[in-house]
XYZ file of C-alpha atoms in Angstrom:
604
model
C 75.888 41.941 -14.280
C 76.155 43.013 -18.079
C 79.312 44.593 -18.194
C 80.938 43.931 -21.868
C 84.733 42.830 -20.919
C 84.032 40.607 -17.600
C 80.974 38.856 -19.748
C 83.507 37.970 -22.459
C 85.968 36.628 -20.203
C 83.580 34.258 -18.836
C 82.640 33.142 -21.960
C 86.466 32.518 -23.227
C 87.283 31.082 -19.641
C 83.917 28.315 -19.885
C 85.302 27.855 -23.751
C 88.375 26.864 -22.758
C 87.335 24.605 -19.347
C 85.696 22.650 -21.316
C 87.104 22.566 -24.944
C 87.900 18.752 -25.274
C 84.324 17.899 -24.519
C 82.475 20.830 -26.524
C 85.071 19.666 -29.623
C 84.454 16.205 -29.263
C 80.242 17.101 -28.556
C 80.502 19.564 -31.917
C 81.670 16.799 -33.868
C 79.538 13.906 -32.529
C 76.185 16.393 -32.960
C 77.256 17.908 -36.622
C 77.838 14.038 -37.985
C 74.409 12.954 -36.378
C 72.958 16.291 -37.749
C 74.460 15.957 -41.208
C 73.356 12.550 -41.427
C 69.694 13.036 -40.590
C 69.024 17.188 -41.701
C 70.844 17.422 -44.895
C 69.289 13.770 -46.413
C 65.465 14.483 -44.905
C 65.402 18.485 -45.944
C 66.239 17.583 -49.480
C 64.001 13.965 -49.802
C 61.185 15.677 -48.270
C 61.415 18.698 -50.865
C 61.778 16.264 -53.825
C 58.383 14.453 -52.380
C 56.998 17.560 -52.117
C 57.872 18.523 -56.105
C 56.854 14.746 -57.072
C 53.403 14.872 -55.755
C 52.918 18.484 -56.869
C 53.367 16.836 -60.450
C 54.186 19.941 -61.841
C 57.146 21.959 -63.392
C 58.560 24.651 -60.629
C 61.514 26.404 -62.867
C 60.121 29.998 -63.290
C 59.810 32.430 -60.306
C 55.893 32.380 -60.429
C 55.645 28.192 -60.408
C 58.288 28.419 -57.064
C 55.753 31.005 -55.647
C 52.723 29.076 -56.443
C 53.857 26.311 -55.180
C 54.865 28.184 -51.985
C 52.023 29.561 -51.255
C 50.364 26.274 -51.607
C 49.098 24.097 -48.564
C 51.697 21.302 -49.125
C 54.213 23.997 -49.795
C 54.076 26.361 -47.130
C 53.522 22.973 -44.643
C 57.326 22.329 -46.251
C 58.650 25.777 -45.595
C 57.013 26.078 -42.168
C 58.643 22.613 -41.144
C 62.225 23.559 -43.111
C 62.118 26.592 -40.716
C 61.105 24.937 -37.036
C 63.289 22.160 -38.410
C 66.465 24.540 -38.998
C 65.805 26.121 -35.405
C 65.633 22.764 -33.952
C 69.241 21.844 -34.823
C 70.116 24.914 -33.080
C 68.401 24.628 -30.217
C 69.504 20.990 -30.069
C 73.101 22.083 -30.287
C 72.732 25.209 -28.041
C 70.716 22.903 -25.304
C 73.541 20.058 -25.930
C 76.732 22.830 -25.054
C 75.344 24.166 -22.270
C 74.638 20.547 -20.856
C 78.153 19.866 -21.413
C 79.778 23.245 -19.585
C 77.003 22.260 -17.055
C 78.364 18.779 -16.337
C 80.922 17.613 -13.418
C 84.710 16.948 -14.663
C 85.074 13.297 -16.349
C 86.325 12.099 -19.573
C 85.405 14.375 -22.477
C 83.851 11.679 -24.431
C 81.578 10.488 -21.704
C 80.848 14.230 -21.166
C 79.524 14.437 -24.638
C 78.017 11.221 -25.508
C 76.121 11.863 -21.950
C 75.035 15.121 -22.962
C 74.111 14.287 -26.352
C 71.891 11.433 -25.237
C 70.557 14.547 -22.444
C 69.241 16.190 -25.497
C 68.125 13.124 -27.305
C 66.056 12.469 -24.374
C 64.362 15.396 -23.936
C 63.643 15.989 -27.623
C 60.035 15.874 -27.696
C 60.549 18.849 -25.055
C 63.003 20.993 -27.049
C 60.595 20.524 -30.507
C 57.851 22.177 -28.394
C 59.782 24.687 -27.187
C 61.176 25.662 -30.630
C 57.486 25.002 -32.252
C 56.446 27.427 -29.468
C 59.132 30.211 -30.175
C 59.602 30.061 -33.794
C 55.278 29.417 -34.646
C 55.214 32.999 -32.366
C 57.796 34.730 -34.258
C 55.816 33.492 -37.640
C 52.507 34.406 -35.982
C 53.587 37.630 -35.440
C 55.262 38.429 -38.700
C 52.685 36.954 -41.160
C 50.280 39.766 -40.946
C 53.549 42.233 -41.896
C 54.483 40.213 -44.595
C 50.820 40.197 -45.976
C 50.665 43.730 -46.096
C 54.261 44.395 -47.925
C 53.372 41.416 -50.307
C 49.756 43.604 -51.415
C 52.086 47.043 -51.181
C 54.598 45.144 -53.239
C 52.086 44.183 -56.245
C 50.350 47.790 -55.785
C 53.823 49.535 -56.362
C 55.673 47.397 -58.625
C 54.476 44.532 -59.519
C 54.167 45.793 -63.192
C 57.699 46.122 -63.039
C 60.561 43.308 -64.058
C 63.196 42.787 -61.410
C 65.681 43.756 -63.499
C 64.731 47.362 -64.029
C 63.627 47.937 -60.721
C 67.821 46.312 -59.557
C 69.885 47.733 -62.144
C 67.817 51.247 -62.656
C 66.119 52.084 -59.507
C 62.816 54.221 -60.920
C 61.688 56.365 -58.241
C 58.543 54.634 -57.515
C 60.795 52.069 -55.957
C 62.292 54.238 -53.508
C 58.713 55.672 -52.634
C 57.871 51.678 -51.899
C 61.114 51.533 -49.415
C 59.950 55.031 -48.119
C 56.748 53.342 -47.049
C 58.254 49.697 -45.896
C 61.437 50.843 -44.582
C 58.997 51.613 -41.297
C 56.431 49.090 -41.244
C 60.083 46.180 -41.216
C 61.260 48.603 -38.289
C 58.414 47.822 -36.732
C 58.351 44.355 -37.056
C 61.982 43.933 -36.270
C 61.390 45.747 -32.762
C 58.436 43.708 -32.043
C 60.617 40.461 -32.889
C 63.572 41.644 -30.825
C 61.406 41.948 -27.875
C 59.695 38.502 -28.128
C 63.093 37.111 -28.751
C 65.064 38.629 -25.654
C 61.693 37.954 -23.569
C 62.139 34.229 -24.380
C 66.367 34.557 -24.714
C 67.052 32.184 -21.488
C 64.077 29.724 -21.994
C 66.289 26.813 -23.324
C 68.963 27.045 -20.039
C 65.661 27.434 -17.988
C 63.925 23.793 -19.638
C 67.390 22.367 -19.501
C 68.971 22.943 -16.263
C 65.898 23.411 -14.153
C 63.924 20.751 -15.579
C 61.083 23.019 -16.503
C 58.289 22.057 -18.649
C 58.649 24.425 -22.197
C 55.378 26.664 -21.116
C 57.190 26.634 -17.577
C 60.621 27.425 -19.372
C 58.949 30.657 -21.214
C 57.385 32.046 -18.279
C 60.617 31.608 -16.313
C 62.814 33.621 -19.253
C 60.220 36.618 -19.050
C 60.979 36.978 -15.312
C 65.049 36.533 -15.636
C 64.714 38.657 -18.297
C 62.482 41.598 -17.102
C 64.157 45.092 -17.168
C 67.876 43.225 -18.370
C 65.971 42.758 -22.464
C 67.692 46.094 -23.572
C 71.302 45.711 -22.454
C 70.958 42.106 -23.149
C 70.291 42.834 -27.448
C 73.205 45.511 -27.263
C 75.481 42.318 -25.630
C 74.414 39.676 -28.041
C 74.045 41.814 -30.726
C 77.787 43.188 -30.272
C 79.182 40.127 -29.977
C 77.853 38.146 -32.532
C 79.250 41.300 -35.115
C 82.446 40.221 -33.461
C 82.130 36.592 -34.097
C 81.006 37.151 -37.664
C 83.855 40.025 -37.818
C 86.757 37.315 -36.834
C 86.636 34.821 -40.037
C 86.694 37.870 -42.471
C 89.721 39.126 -40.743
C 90.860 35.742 -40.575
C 90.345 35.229 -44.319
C 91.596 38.226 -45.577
C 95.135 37.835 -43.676
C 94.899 34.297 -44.972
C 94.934 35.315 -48.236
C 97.423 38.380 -48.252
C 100.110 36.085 -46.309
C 99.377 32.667 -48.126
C 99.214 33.741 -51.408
C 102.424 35.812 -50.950
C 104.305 32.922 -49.010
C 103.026 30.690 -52.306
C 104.241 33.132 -54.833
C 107.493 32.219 -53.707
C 107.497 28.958 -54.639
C 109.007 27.581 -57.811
C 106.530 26.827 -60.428
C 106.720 23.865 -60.973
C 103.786 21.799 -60.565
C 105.625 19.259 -58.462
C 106.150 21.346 -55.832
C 103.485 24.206 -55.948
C 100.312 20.980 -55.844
C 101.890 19.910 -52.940
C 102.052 23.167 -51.286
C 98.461 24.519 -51.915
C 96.701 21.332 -51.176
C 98.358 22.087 -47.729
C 97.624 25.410 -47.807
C 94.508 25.060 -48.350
C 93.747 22.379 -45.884
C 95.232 24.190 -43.665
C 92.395 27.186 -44.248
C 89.653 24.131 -44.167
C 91.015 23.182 -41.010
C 91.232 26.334 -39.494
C 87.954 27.247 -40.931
C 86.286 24.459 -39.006
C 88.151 25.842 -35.986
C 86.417 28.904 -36.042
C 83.017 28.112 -37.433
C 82.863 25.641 -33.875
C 84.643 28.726 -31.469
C 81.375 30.896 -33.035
C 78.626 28.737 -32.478
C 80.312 27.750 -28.928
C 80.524 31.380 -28.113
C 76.694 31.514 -28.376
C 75.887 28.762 -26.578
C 78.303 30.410 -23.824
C 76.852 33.625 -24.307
C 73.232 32.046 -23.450
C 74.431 30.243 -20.501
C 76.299 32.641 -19.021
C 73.798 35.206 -19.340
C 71.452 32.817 -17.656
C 73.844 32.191 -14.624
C 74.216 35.444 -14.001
C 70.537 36.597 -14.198
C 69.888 33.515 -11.712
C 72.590 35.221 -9.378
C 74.692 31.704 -9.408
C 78.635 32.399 -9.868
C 79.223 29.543 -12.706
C 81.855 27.395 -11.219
C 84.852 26.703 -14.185
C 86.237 23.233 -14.160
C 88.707 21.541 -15.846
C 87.651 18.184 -17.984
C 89.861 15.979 -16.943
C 92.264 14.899 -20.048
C 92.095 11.104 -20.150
C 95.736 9.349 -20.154
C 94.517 7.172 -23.376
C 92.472 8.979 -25.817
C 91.752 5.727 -27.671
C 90.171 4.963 -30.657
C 87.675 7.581 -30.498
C 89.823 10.162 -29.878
C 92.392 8.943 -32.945
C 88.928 8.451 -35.230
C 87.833 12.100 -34.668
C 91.331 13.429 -35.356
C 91.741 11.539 -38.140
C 88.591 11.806 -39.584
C 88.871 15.526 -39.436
C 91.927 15.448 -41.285
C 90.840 13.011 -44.008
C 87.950 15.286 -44.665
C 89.946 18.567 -44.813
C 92.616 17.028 -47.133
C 89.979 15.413 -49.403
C 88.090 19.133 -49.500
C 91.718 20.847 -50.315
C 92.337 17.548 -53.205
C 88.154 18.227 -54.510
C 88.879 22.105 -54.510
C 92.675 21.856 -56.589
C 91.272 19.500 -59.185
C 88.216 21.678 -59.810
C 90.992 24.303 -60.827
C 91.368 24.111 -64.758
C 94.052 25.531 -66.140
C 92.471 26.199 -69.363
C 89.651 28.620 -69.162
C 87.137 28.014 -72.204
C 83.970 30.220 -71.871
C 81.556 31.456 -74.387
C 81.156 35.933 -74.016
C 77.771 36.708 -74.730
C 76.815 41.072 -74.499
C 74.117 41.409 -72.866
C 72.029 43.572 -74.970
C 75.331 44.709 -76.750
C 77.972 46.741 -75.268
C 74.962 48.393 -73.067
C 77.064 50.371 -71.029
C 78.982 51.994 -73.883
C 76.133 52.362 -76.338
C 72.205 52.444 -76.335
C 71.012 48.894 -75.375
C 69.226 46.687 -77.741
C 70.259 48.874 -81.043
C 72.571 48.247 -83.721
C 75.356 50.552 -82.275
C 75.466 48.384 -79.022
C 75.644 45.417 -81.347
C 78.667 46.650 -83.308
C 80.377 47.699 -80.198
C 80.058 43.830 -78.906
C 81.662 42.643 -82.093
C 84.644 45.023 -81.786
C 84.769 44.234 -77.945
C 85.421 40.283 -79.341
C 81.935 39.209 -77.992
C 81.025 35.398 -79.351
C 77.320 36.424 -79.075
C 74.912 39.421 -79.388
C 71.682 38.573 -76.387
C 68.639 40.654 -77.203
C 65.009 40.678 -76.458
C 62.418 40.242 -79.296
C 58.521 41.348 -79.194
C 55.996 41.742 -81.516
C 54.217 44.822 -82.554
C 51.120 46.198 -82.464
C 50.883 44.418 -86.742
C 53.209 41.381 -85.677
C 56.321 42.089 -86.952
C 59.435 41.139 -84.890
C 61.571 43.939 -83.439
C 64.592 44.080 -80.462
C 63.411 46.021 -77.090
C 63.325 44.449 -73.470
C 60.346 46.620 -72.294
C 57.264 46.562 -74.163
C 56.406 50.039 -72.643
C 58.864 52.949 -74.207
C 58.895 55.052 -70.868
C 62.102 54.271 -69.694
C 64.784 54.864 -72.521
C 62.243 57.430 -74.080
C 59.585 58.832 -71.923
C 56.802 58.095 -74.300
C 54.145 56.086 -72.476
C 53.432 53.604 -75.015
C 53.687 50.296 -75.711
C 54.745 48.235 -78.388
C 52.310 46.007 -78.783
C 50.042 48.658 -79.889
C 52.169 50.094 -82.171
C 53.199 49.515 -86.105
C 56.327 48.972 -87.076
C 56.078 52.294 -88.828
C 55.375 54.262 -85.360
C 58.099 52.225 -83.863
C 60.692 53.092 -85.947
C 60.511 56.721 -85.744
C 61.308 56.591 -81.693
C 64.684 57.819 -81.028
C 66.298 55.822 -78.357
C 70.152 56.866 -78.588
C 68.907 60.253 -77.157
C 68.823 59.201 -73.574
C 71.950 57.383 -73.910
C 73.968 60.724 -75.196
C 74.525 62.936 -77.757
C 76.519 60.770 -80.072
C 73.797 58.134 -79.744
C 70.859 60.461 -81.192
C 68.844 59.208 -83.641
C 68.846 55.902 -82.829
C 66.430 53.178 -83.653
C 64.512 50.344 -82.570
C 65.899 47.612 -84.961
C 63.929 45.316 -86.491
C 64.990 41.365 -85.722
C 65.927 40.756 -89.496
C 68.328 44.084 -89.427
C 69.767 42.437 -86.578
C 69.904 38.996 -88.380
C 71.031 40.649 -91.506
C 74.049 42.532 -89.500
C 74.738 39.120 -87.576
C 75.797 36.845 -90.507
C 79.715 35.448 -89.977
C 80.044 38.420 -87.351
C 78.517 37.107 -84.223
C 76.014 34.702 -82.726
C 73.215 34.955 -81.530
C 71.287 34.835 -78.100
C 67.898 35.293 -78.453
C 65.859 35.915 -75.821
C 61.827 35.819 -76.279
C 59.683 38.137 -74.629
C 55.924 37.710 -75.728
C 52.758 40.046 -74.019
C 49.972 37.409 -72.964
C 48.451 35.511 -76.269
C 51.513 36.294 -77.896
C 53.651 33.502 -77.356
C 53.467 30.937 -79.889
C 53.177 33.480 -82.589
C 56.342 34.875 -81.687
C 58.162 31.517 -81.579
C 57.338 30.813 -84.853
C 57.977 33.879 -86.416
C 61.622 33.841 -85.172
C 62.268 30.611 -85.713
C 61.376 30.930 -89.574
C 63.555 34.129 -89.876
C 66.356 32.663 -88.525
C 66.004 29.477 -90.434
C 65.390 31.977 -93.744
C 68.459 33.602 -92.251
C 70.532 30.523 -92.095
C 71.276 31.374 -89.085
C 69.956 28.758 -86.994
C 73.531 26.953 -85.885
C 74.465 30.717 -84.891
C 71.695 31.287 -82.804
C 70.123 29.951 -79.169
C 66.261 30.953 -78.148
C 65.953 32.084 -74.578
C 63.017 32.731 -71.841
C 62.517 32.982 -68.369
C 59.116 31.027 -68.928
C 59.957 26.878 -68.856
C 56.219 26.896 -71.558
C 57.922 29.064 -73.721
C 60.877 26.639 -74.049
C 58.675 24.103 -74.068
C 57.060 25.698 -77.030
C 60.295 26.101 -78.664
C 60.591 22.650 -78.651
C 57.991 21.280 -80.072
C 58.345 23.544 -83.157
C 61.830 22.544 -83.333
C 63.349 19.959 -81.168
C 66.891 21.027 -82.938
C 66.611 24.620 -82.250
C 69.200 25.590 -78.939
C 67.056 27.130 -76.366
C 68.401 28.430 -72.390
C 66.198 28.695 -69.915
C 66.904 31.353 -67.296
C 66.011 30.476 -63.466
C 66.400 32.928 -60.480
C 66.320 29.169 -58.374
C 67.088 25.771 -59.359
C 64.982 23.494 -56.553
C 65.918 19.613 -56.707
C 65.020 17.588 -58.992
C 63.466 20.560 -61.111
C 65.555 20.103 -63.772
C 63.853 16.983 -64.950
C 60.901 19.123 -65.875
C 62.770 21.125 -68.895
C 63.876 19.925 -72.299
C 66.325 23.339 -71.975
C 69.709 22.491 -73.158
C 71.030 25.415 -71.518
C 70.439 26.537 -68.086
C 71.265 30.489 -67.013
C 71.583 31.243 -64.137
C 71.494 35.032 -62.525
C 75.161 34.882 -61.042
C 74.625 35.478 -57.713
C 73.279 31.857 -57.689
C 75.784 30.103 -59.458
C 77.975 27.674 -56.563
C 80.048 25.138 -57.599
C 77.819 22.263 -56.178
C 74.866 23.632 -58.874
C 77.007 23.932 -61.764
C 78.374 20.371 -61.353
C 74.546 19.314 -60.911
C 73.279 21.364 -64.472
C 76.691 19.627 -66.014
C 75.925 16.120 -64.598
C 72.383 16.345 -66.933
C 74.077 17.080 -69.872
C 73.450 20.883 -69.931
C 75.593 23.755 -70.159
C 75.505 26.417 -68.002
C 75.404 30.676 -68.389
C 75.008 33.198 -65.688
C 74.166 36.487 -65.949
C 74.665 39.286 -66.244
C 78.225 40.147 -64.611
C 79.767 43.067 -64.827
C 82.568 43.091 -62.155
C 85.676 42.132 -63.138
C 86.301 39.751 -59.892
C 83.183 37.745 -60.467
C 84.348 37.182 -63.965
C 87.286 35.591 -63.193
C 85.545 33.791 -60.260
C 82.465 32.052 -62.948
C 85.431 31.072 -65.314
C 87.479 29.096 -62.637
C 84.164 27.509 -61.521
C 84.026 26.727 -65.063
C 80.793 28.324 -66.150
C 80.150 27.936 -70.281
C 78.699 31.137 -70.957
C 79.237 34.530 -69.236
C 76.696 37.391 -69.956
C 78.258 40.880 -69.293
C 77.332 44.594 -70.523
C 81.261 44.243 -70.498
C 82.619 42.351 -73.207
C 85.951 43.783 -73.156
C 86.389 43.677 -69.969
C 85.627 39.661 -70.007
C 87.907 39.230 -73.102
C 90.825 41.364 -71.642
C 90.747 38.597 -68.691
C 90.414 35.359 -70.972
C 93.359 37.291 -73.162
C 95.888 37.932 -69.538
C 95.324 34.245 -68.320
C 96.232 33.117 -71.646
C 99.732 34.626 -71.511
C 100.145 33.555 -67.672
C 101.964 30.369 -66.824
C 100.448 27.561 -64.947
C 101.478 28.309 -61.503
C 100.176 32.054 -62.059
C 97.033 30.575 -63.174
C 96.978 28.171 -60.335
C 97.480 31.296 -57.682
C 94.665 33.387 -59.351
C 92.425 30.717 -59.223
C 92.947 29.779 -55.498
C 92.643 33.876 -54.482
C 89.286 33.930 -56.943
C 87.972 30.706 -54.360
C 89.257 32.488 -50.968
C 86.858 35.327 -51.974
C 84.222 33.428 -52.629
């Protein structure tokens, strides 16, 4: 019954019996979909910000506001809601492979309006399966969320990423087997309930009815049945990265060809690439029609019934439908290829700011990393300020010295006299020893027409406002204010900034950007950790009259990837490496430029 190679020819033989109506069903449901998901997931969250009344910038306002009644009522509903499309497009395939030969539209229209019909019976099925999976995980995610804060929540992100202390491996030591736990427990609810939707749909059943009816076709098969879907969806997700990595290799060698000369090489990669949009579409609808198959075919066959493959018949006039759809498709993929070839620039402007200095060629935070960013042609120095234990201003991201030094103390509680006698080149190597914590004036003092200066505030509680306007006046005593731009992950500390001086530059860093969030912040910059940067947020940030820096990026890829989506800043521990690339793309021509930039979107 579950044998790998005869269960995948079924599913390519019901694929391609039906493929005029499941095409012509995909695109009827994704335009409905897209017209009623995208708009209500994105007004609703906007309502939801609005009546809060709050900012939510900073991680701990997003998680406040999760955890609140209104919010997690949002994220519950964003969760059965995303199910629900799937179910409703699952539940809409299988009534079309289900349905006697006819014309392809009438097949899907009819089975569209099948699903439509029975929606108040597929929410309650979905509320039913997705409020148990919830159910069941909430008391697991409880517990990691209290093991979490008792293991590190003392610690920032960024140390616990980029250094890995072992108390963070002795956290996944512990977690690693409560998840496996709850991902077994998951698999078998899921694989108990796997054929409910064929059950409610083709039997009629009521969603209670449609569970109850799963567990039985499903008793003794659950096992074999995960190693089949599992397997197969790694194959599904397996065939676009093949697919894009040939596409790549052979279109950007086919292109290279070409004469450069913008008349002819525009012409040829806004085909090229509609051609990959196209093709793209082609596969994203053979994957999610491959489940749906999967599902029903796994159902036939656990009901004993030999599903019978027939032929839609192919109607002698496709009419205007059939010329709308076709053209519509290819309007859309040539107007994606035209919005993706204007977005590439050929002149690449972008501020290089070291993060922390050179920090991966000298100790971080110290005047030797800061000289090494000037030689490597950085525009600006970032560091992190604190006060001591007497309030002056020195440079150190932690305010506890344990990890460059081993010392278990903390800044705040220490004079500037105590402070600068720790050595923290030592860790960093020999050549390094005997290096300082510097003061922020040493650092202003070394910074004047050398570099600029990002300056990034990092207060203990109480601390804040002090801090502000200390650094403020000694970069205003400095002169140095024009050279300089005042950073925080906290949108109050901006704030803050602000209202002391409304000229000063400030960034404020966000792990998430929700909608309309930005409306909150008086920011002129927004940073953004790079692994959230798209192309569809940076136009957004630009649109409000901000500029836009990620950080921190250190592979050499991703650097050329933030320039051609035409980021304004780029924070790196790599300086060089970021000026080397600005320095090659200056002496490339423009059709070299314009072939670099379309391999830097392919990978993304």
């Amino acid at each position: 019954m579950l044998a790998p190679r005869p269960l995948i020819q079924d599913i390519a033989r019901q694929i391609r019996a039906h493929l005029r109506s499941l095409i012509a069903f995909h695109l009827f449901f994704t335009l409905l979909a897209s017209a009623v998901w995208v708009p209500l997931s994105a007004n609703t969250l906007s309502g939801l910000l609005h009546r809060i009344g709050r900012p939510v910038l900073s991680n701990g306002q997003i998680l406040d506001v999760a955890l609140s009644p209104w919010g997690l009522i949002w994220l519950l509903a964003a969760v059965g809601l995303s199910f629900l499309v799937i179910f409703l497009q699952q539940a809409g395939m299988m009534l079309v492979v289900s349905s006697p030969a006819g014309n392809r539209y009438r097949v899907a229209m009819g089975s569209l309006w099948d699903v439509l019909r029975r929606f108040p019976a597929l929410v309650m099925l979905t509320f039913l399966q997705v409020g148990s999976h919830l159910l069941l995980a909430a008391p697991f995610a409880i517990g990691l969320a209290h093991l979490y804060h008792a293991m590190l929540g003392d610690i920032e992100p960024y140390i616990l990423i980029h250094l890995k202390p072992p108390v963070l491996w002795d956290f996944v030591a512990i977690a690693t087997p409560i998840l496996l736990v709850l991902v077994l427990l998951s698999a078998a609810l899921y694989f108990r309930w796997f054929l409910a939707l064929p059950s409610m749909m083709l039997e009629g059943l009521k969603p209670i009815a449609a569970l109850e009816r799963s567990r039985e076709l499903t008793q003794g098969r659950r096992f074999r049945m995960a190693l089949l879907v599992v397997g197969i969806a790694l194959l599904v997700i397996a065939i676009p990265i093949v697919f894009t990595l040939g596409f790549n290799a052979l279109g950007s060698a086919l292109l290279g060809q070409l004469p450069e000369r913008n008349s002819v090489l525009v012409p040829a990669m806004l085909a090229y690439l509609a051609l990959y949009i196209v093709t793209t579409i082609a596969l994203t609808f053979l994957g999610i029609a491959a489940n749906s198959m999967l599902v029903i075919t796994l159902y036939h066959r656990a009901i004993g019934r030999v599903a019978v493959f027939r032929s839609a018949a192919i109607p002698q006039r496709s009419g205007v439908i059939a010329w709308g759809a076709e053209i519509l498709l290819l309007v859309f993929a040539l107007g994606q290829a035209g919005w993706i070839l204007h977005g590439f620039e050929i002149n690449d402007h972008v501020t290089i700011t070291a993060h922390r200095g050179s920090s991966l060629v000298a100790p971080e935070n110290t005047l030797a990393a800061m000289n090494q960013a000037i030689v490597d042609g950085a525009d600006y120095l970032e560091l992190d300020v604190r006060l001591s234990g007497d309030g002056e201003v020195v440079v150190s991201h932690d305010n506890n010295l344990s990890r460059l030094t081993g010392v278990d103390r903390n800044i705040s509680d220490m004079t500037l006299e105590e402070i600068e006698q720790v050595d923290v080149g030592s860790y960093f190597g020999d050549a390094f020893v005997g290096e300082r914590i510097p003061t922020f004036q040493q650092i202003l003092d070394n910074a004047k027409h050398r570099i600029g200066l990002y300056v990034e505030l990092k207060p203990t509680p109480g601390t804040a406002e002090q801090l502000a306007r200390q650094v403020l006046a000694q970069l205003k005593a400095s002169r140095m204010t024009d050279h300089a731009v005042i950073a925080s992950l906290s949108p109050g500390v901006i704030e803050m900034v602000k209202g002391l001086d409304d000229d000063m530059r400030t960034t404020l860093f966000l792990q998430f950007v929700l909608p309309g969030a930005l409306n909150t912040t008086d920011a002129d910059i927004i940073g953004l950790r790079h692994t959230q940067a798209t192309p569809s947020l940076l136009r957004t940030i630009h649109d409000s009259g901000r500029g836009v820096a990620v950080w921190t990026v250190n592979d050499i890829g991703d650097m050329s990837r933030y320039l051609d989506m035409g980021v304004d800043n780029i924070i790196t521990d790599r300086p060089e490496a970021l000026t080397r690339i600005l320095e090659e793309r200056r002496g490339m021509s423009d059709g070299e430029l314009l072939l670099v930039k379309l391999r830097n979107w392919l990978r993304s």
